[in-house]
PDB file of C-alpha atoms in Angstrom:
ATOM      1  CA  UNK A 230     -99.071 -95.220 131.572  1.00 54.00           C
ATOM      2  CA  UNK A 231     -96.293 -93.267 133.248  1.00 65.00           C
ATOM      3  CA  UNK A 232     -93.446 -91.682 131.350  1.00 92.00           C
ATOM      4  CA  UNK A 233     -91.324 -91.207 134.474  1.00 97.00           C
ATOM      5  CA  UNK A 234     -90.901 -93.268 137.622  1.00 97.00           C
ATOM      6  CA  UNK A 235     -89.628 -91.290 140.635  1.00 98.00           C
ATOM      7  CA  UNK A 236     -87.971 -93.517 143.255  1.00 98.00           C
ATOM      8  CA  UNK A 237     -87.022 -91.988 146.598  1.00 98.00           C
ATOM      9  CA  UNK A 238     -87.481 -93.039 150.219  1.00 97.00           C
ATOM     10  CA  UNK A 239     -88.157 -89.411 151.201  1.00 97.00           C
ATOM     11  CA  UNK A 240     -91.862 -88.682 150.772  1.00 97.00           C
ATOM     12  CA  UNK A 241     -91.051 -84.962 150.594  1.00 96.00           C
ATOM     13  CA  UNK A 242     -88.559 -85.435 147.767  1.00 95.00           C
ATOM     14  CA  UNK A 243     -90.908 -87.795 145.879  1.00 96.00           C
ATOM     15  CA  UNK A 244     -93.685 -85.213 146.136  1.00 97.00           C
ATOM     16  CA  UNK A 245     -91.486 -82.284 145.043  1.00 96.00           C
ATOM     17  CA  UNK A 246     -90.138 -84.096 141.975  1.00 97.00           C
ATOM     18  CA  UNK A 247     -93.379 -85.870 140.990  1.00 97.00           C
ATOM     19  CA  UNK A 248     -95.492 -82.730 141.420  1.00 97.00           C
ATOM     20  CA  UNK A 249     -93.103 -80.587 139.374  1.00 96.00           C
ATOM     21  CA  UNK A 250     -92.925 -83.143 136.563  1.00 96.00           C
ATOM     22  CA  UNK A 251     -96.715 -83.666 136.531  1.00 96.00           C
ATOM     23  CA  UNK A 252     -97.298 -79.911 136.307  1.00 95.00           C
ATOM     24  CA  UNK A 253     -94.976 -79.870 133.299  1.00 94.00           C
ATOM     25  CA  UNK A 254     -96.765 -82.489 131.240  1.00 93.00           C
ATOM     26  CA  UNK A 255     -95.248 -85.786 132.363  1.00 94.00           C
ATOM     27  CA  UNK A 256     -97.192 -88.818 133.491  1.00 95.00           C
ATOM     28  CA  UNK A 257     -95.512 -89.786 136.765  1.00 97.00           C
ATOM     29  CA  UNK A 258     -95.469 -92.886 138.953  1.00 96.00           C
ATOM     30  CA  UNK A 259     -93.699 -93.066 142.312  1.00 97.00           C
ATOM     31  CA  UNK A 260     -91.925 -95.730 144.350  1.00 98.00           C
ATOM     32  CA  UNK A 261     -90.573 -95.721 147.900  1.00 98.00           C
ATOM     33  CA  UNK A 262     -87.350 -97.705 147.339  1.00 98.00           C
ATOM     34  CA  UNK A 263     -85.556 -99.879 144.788  1.00 98.00           C
ATOM     35  CA  UNK A 264     -87.755-102.925 145.380  1.00 98.00           C
ATOM     36  CA  UNK A 265     -90.897-100.883 144.902  1.00 98.00           C
ATOM     37  CA  UNK A 266     -89.293 -99.266 141.844  1.00 98.00           C
ATOM     38  CA  UNK A 267     -88.675-102.654 140.208  1.00 97.00           C
ATOM     39  CA  UNK A 268     -92.282-103.630 140.911  1.00 96.00           C
ATOM     40  CA  UNK A 269     -93.621-100.380 139.410  1.00 96.00           C
ATOM     41  CA  UNK A 270     -91.437-100.796 136.329  1.00 95.00           C
ATOM     42  CA  UNK A 271     -92.711-104.340 135.784  1.00 94.00           C
ATOM     43  CA  UNK A 272     -96.332-103.118 136.115  1.00 94.00           C
ATOM     44  CA  UNK A 273     -95.972-100.239 133.672  1.00 93.00           C
ATOM     45  CA  UNK A 274     -94.122-100.893 130.407  1.00 87.00           C
ATOM     46  CA  UNK A 275     -94.754 -97.271 129.377  1.00 91.00           C
ATOM     47  CA  UNK A 276     -92.125 -95.921 131.760  1.00 95.00           C
ATOM     48  CA  UNK A 277     -89.343 -94.334 129.726  1.00 95.00           C
ATOM     49  CA  UNK A 278     -87.274 -92.754 132.510  1.00 97.00           C
ATOM     50  CA  UNK A 279     -86.451 -93.747 136.090  1.00 98.00           C
ATOM     51  CA  UNK A 280     -85.316 -90.918 138.376  1.00 98.00           C
ATOM     52  CA  UNK A 281     -83.904 -92.470 141.534  1.00 98.00           C
ATOM     53  CA  UNK A 282     -82.162 -91.646 144.760  1.00 97.00           C
ATOM     54  CA  UNK A 283     -79.095 -93.755 145.516  1.00 97.00           C
ATOM     55  CA  UNK A 284     -79.311 -94.243 149.284  1.00 95.00           C
ATOM     56  CA  UNK A 285     -82.563 -95.986 150.236  1.00 97.00           C
ATOM     57  CA  UNK A 286     -83.551 -98.824 152.578  1.00 96.00           C
ATOM     58  CA  UNK A 287     -84.448-102.303 151.270  1.00 95.00           C
ATOM     59  CA  UNK A 288     -82.722-101.714 147.909  1.00 97.00           C
ATOM     60  CA  UNK A 289     -80.548 -98.770 146.898  1.00 97.00           C
ATOM     61  CA  UNK A 290     -80.813 -97.030 143.547  1.00 98.00           C
ATOM     62  CA  UNK A 291     -77.676 -98.503 141.996  1.00 97.00           C
ATOM     63  CA  UNK A 292     -78.709-102.050 142.894  1.00 97.00           C
ATOM     64  CA  UNK A 293     -82.139-101.327 141.409  1.00 98.00           C
ATOM     65  CA  UNK A 294     -80.445-100.084 138.214  1.00 98.00           C
ATOM     66  CA  UNK A 295     -78.379-103.280 138.024  1.00 97.00           C
ATOM     67  CA  UNK A 296     -81.522-105.379 138.398  1.00 97.00           C
ATOM     68  CA  UNK A 297     -83.391-103.338 135.770  1.00 97.00           C
ATOM     69  CA  UNK A 298     -80.622-104.124 133.296  1.00 96.00           C
ATOM     70  CA  UNK A 299     -79.919-107.735 134.315  1.00 95.00           C
ATOM     71  CA  UNK A 300     -82.971-109.372 135.938  1.00 93.00           C
ATOM     72  CA  UNK A 301     -85.599-107.420 133.997  1.00 92.00           C
ATOM     73  CA  UNK A 302     -83.426-107.304 130.884  1.00 92.00           C
ATOM     74  CA  UNK A 303     -84.617-103.743 130.287  1.00 94.00           C
ATOM     75  CA  UNK A 304     -81.981-101.910 128.268  1.00 93.00           C
ATOM     76  CA  UNK A 305     -84.361 -99.252 126.895  1.00 94.00           C
ATOM     77  CA  UNK A 306     -85.446 -97.373 130.013  1.00 96.00           C
ATOM     78  CA  UNK A 307     -83.228 -94.417 130.870  1.00 97.00           C
ATOM     79  CA  UNK A 308     -82.020 -94.163 134.463  1.00 98.00           C
ATOM     80  CA  UNK A 309     -80.997 -90.917 136.135  1.00 97.00           C
ATOM     81  CA  UNK A 310     -79.726 -90.792 139.699  1.00 97.00           C
ATOM     82  CA  UNK A 311     -80.939 -87.805 141.731  1.00 95.00           C
ATOM     83  CA  UNK A 312     -78.871 -87.896 144.905  1.00 93.00           C
ATOM     84  CA  UNK A 313     -76.737 -86.048 147.407  1.00 93.00           C
ATOM     85  CA  UNK A 314     -73.875 -88.402 146.473  1.00 89.00           C
ATOM     86  CA  UNK A 315     -71.210 -86.778 144.323  1.00 90.00           C
ATOM     87  CA  UNK A 316     -68.732 -89.641 144.575  1.00 90.00           C
ATOM     88  CA  UNK A 317     -66.727 -90.431 141.425  1.00 94.00           C
ATOM     89  CA  UNK A 318     -66.559 -94.144 142.269  1.00 94.00           C
ATOM     90  CA  UNK A 319     -70.363 -94.296 142.544  1.00 93.00           C
ATOM     91  CA  UNK A 320     -70.745 -92.405 139.282  1.00 95.00           C
ATOM     92  CA  UNK A 321     -68.407 -94.842 137.530  1.00 96.00           C
ATOM     93  CA  UNK A 322     -70.338 -97.799 138.950  1.00 95.00           C
ATOM     94  CA  UNK A 323     -73.537 -96.193 137.705  1.00 96.00           C
ATOM     95  CA  UNK A 324     -72.111 -95.634 134.239  1.00 96.00           C
ATOM     96  CA  UNK A 325     -70.924 -99.260 134.059  1.00 97.00           C
ATOM     97  CA  UNK A 326     -74.449-100.422 134.985  1.00 95.00           C
ATOM     98  CA  UNK A 327     -76.060 -98.246 132.340  1.00 95.00           C
ATOM     99  CA  UNK A 328     -77.126 -95.185 134.331  1.00 97.00           C
ATOM    100  CA  UNK A 329     -77.838 -92.416 131.830  1.00 94.00           C
ATOM    101  CA  UNK A 330     -77.279 -89.398 134.071  1.00 94.00           C
ATOM    102  CA  UNK A 331     -76.345 -88.200 137.535  1.00 95.00           C
ATOM    103  CA  UNK A 332     -77.912 -85.137 139.183  1.00 94.00           C
ATOM    104  CA  UNK A 333     -76.699 -83.899 142.556  1.00 93.00           C
ATOM    105  CA  UNK A 334     -79.483 -82.558 144.802  1.00 90.00           C
ATOM    106  CA  UNK A 335     -81.013 -80.082 145.272  1.00 89.00           C
ATOM    107  CA  UNK A 336     -83.488 -80.758 142.476  1.00 90.00           C
ATOM    108  CA  UNK A 337     -83.589 -77.883 139.997  1.00 89.00           C
ATOM    109  CA  UNK A 338     -86.693 -78.673 138.004  1.00 89.00           C
ATOM    110  CA  UNK A 339     -86.405 -76.124 135.230  1.00 91.00           C
ATOM    111  CA  UNK A 340     -82.911 -77.372 134.374  1.00 92.00           C
ATOM    112  CA  UNK A 341     -84.111 -80.944 133.733  1.00 92.00           C
ATOM    113  CA  UNK A 342     -87.257 -80.329 131.684  1.00 92.00           C
ATOM    114  CA  UNK A 343     -85.571 -80.356 128.275  1.00 91.00           C
ATOM    115  CA  UNK A 344     -83.302 -83.320 128.959  1.00 93.00           C
ATOM    116  CA  UNK A 345     -86.139 -85.307 130.590  1.00 93.00           C
ATOM    117  CA  UNK A 346     -88.454 -84.633 127.636  1.00 91.00           C
ATOM    118  CA  UNK A 347     -85.743 -85.835 125.278  1.00 91.00           C
ATOM    119  CA  UNK A 348     -85.079 -88.971 127.370  1.00 90.00           C
ATOM    120  CA  UNK A 349     -88.817 -89.740 127.365  1.00 91.00           C
ATOM    121  CA  UNK A 350     -89.060 -89.276 123.597  1.00 86.00           C
ATOM    122  CA  UNK A 351     -91.262 -86.190 123.960  1.00 85.00           C
ATOM    123  CA  UNK A 352     -88.950 -83.692 122.225  1.00 68.00           C
TER     124      UNK A 352
END
């Protein structure tokens, strides 16, 4: 079972994040957009953290977060947005939905290891 679900429409970004996290002891699943992310989350109840881009086709990250909280009724999983968006309005929407954190790209892996371990219950 995965600890972390990485959701991003960029295959390069998914690979960078998933590979880094795997090399640092996390079980990682990946999804290509919000719809795929919801499906992966339903398949794997072991996921503790969702790391998602905001801007994606089919379903964006914030809509996926809303659906995780409302349609899936999942209040336990932590959700962190990893995006180029540094818009205060988006951040506030995310916070209201139940987004746990907001990281502006580029991805700095070493900086997130401790917080991600804590969010996954590994520290």
